[in-house]
Structures are given as structure tokens and as C-alpha cells.
Amino acid sequence: MKFFLSVYSQINNNSSDTKKKCSNQNLLVFQIHHRNQMMMKMNNKRNKDDAKKSEVRLNTTSNSSPTQTTSPVPSRTGGLYIPPATLRLLDTSSVDKSSVEYQRTQWDALERNINLLVDQANESNICPIINELFKQNIVRGCGLFVRSIIRAQSTTLVRASVCAALVSIINPWIEIIGELIVKQVISSFRRQYKSNDKTKCLSTTKFIAHLVNQNVLHEIITLEILILLLGSPSDDNVELAIEFVKECGQKLCEVSPRGLNSIFSKLENLHNKPLKKCTRDMIEDLVAVREGQFKENPAVPRGLDLVHKNIQYTHMITLDTCEPQPILDLFTYDEKYEEHEEQYNVIRAMFFRKSSDDEDKSNFSISNDKGDGNKDNVDDEKKEKQETIIDDRETNLLILRRAMCLEIESSVDHEMKLCQVIVNICAEQQTYEDFFGLLGQRICTLKKEYVKYFEKVFQDQYEIVHGLENVKLRNVAKFFAHLLFTKSISWDVLNCCNLTKDTKLSECIYFKYLLLEIVEFLDKLSF
């Protein structure tokens, strides 16, 4: 009996254990199912919140530009990987170009491309870099280009010439970029000079010198900077002036030799100042460099003379007239984005058409040279036997003089024609020569009737000055400045120069050249 009771109790215990195990298993399954349901609810709620946030963001962007309608950019990845280039193509094909998001992405891409191209530029690849820069909208990103150029030239002094060459190529096509760079650099120099930052002043003055060498900036700024530095001759200022003269001395020898002479006379007079021995040695080294015609410091390095003189545009900005302008390197929404893109496409097409024409001309000249070279190889022996013939009678010169005399005599007013010929020949020279000023002065002294003809030519030249190139403008102004200073013609001819707010820029530059040359004459008399 006891045995049956013990067996029965064991059976009851086992059944209770199995019930507990079953109940525990059911509870575990219920907890897992409940947890999965809660996770699904949380994910759904999170997705709904994200959708509401995206709608609110789109509404705020549409309120910021009420005239434009923005369309949301749906996610087309679907959890799959898509290459960035393909994704950008999909974005540009579907997104409205007038939207803020699209313009923002294009601005970021433009900033990356400009910085990359400017950093990669050097003497060997400057032409391909220019082509890639013009493929970008550098008119819209002019502030980005200015900031990138200034940053690149300030990092290493060696890159100043390359950056100046980039600016000289872009400046004739987009003058606003050259003007922004010039004003920013000059204002930076004034700020650095006031803070006595010698290192930054050295890099900035070197960049200014190369801009002057590339005819982007007028040479008057070099004389103003040198006068400022030598006005308070400390060791640092004299060192800056010496390095500055080394960079732009060859250019000043061509365009302003009198100004360079006055600077060297001031440097030679510094022996009485309390300067260090190393500074005095640097002055002596500079004098030796000048005697060697600055051959070790050429104005334009080899391979960077890429712009023809007839195309160059020179900015006439001085230390006093330069006003710092904010660089446009921040993103701004453009309501006429597509219209401005089409306008830049016209500039881009003109540039590439011009560059392709130049390449065709160069290829044609190379092919002709090769053909001529083959002929020369055939006739080498014949040419070696030929002797050079020297015309001691100057037949060609006599023919030229006879042709000029016939042309002058054939005109009704041959006196007037002679004056015009002298002025035109003077204008065609690469640099101004004192011979023409002395010739005009001699003619007016010998025959007084030529005075009125030169005065008439002065008035005629002032009327057509807007059509003259920069070199011709300078030569003509210096010629008449010589006649005015020597009193060969009357100062009453300046009555035709009426400077008002509506006066053209070319007339102002012509009048400034005229006055600067007269000032140089006065400085020469003072010395």
C-alpha cells in the first residue's frame, strides 16, 4: 500500500513539473512574439516621423523661395549600392535646376573642382588646366577662384608666377576676376604692412610683381610700394624692397626706367642710415643684379608668356584708390540660374573657338617649317656655297624714304600728314622711344607752323583714344607729354579733355599716362 502511494505521489510530481515546463515555454514564446510586435510598431512610428520631418523641411525651403517650386528627391537606391557618378546623373536628370538643393550641390562641386585645378597647376600643364577651368562656370564661382588663387600663391613663393599666368589668361576674357584679385591682393598688402607681418608681405609683394610682369596690373603700383617701403627705411622694409625690385626690375627697365633710377638713387643714399651689414650687402648685390640686366630674375619665366600684348588688359589701381571688396565665395540662390548658365556657355564657346584657331595656326606653321626643313636639307650644300650680300648703299632704306616722301607730298596738307605719320610710327613701337619726342620738339622749334598741326593731331588722337590698344595709348600719351613739357605745343590743347562722371575709361587712362609722364619729367629736373 505504501508502495502505491509513493508511486502515485511521484506521478503527480512529474505531471506538475511538465505543466510548469509547458507554461514556461508558452510564456517565452509569448514574450518573443510581443517583443517583435513592439519593434514593428516602433519602426513604423519612426518612418512616419521621418516622413513628417522631410515634409516640414520641404515646406520651409519652398517658403524661403515662394516663386520657385521644389520637388522632393526620392531615394532611388532601395537599399542597393549605386556609384556616386551614376547617382549624380540621376539627381541632375530629375531635380529642378531652379531649386535650392540643386544649386547648392552644383556650388559644392564647383568649389571642389576649382580648388583641385588650381592646386594642380604648374608650368608644364598650365594650358590644359586653363581649358578645364573654362569648362567650369568661373563667372559664377569668381569668388571661389579668387580665394583659391590667393591661397595657392601664399603657400609657396615658387607658385606666384604660375598663379599670375593663370590670372593673365583669364583676365582678358573675364575682367571682373582680374579686378577682384588685384584689389584683394593690394588690400592684403596694406593690412599686412600695418601689422608688420614680414613673411606675408614678402609673398604678397612677389605676387604683385608677377601680376605687373604679366601686364595684369599697372607698373605705377610698384613705384608706390617701393616709395612706401623706403620712406621708413628699416632693415625689414629695405629687404622687402630689394626682393620686390628683383622680381619686377626687368619690367621696370622697359616701361619706367626713370622711376627705377630714382629708386636706386634712394637705395644708394641709405648708407647714412643705421642698417645692418647684411642689409648693406643686399643693396650691393642688387646693384650687381641690375648691371646684369636682371638676367637671373626674368620678368616672365620661360613657358608662361602665353597672352599676346594686343589682347592683354591692364588694371590701373593704386594704393590710395584701392578699396577692399568682399570676396563672393559664399553660396547665394540665383533666380536666373539657367539664363546665367547660357550666357557663360557663350563665353566658353568663344574661348574654345579662339584656342582651336590658335592651335590650327601653330600646327600649320609647324608643318610649313617641316616642309621647309626638308627642302633645306636638300639644298644645304648650295646654301653653304652662297655668300651673304651686304648692301652698303642702303637701297632699301632709300626706297622707304622715297615712298614716305611721295605719300606725304601727294596729300593736300603734307605738313599735317607728316605730323600724323610721326605719331603713328611712335604708337606702333613696342615701348616708347625718346627719339620721337625729340623729333617733334625739333620740328616745332624749326618751323612754328607745325605747332598748330601737332595740336590738331592731339585733339584727333583724343577723340579716337577709345580704339587704341594699351601700348599705343601709352606711347601717344608720352609723346605729347614730351611736347607739352618742353612747351613745343600750347597747354590750351588740354581744353578738349573734359573729365566727368560719363568720361570713358580709356580717356581717363590716356590722361593719367599723360600726367604721369610729365611728373617723371619734373622728378628728373629735381634730381
CSV table of C-alpha atoms in Angstrom, one decimal, residues 27 67-68 78 96 122 129 147 173 251 268 280 287 307 316 329 350 362 382 436 443 454 471 500 508 510:
chain,number,residue,atom,x,y,z
A,27,LEU,CA,5.5,32.3,-21.7
A,67,THR,CA,8.4,81.9,-56.6
A,68,GLN,CA,10.1,78.6,-57.1
A,78,GLY,CA,16.2,50.9,-52.4
A,96,ASP,CA,14.6,71.1,-60.9
A,122,ASN,CA,52.3,74.2,-62.8
A,129,ILE,CA,44.4,73.5,-66.6
A,147,ARG,CA,40.2,82.7,-52.9
A,173,TRP,CA,38.0,87.2,-71.1
A,251,LYS,CA,59.8,95.0,-66.3
A,268,GLU,CA,72.3,104.3,-52.6
A,280,ARG,CA,74.0,96.8,-46.9
A,287,VAL,CA,73.2,96.9,-57.8
A,307,VAL,CA,49.0,86.1,-73.8
A,316,MET,CA,45.0,100.9,-63.3
A,329,ASP,CA,32.8,82.9,-52.1
A,350,MET,CA,34.2,81.8,-77.8
A,362,SER,CA,50.5,76.8,-84.8
A,382,LYS,CA,74.1,75.1,-102.2
A,436,PHE,CA,60.1,110.7,-81.4
A,443,ILE,CA,60.3,120.2,-85.9
A,454,PHE,CA,50.6,118.8,-83.7
A,471,VAL,CA,50.7,100.0,-75.7
A,500,THR,CA,33.2,114.0,-65.9
A,508,CYS,CA,40.9,108.6,-68.2
A,510,TYR,CA,45.2,108.3,-71.5
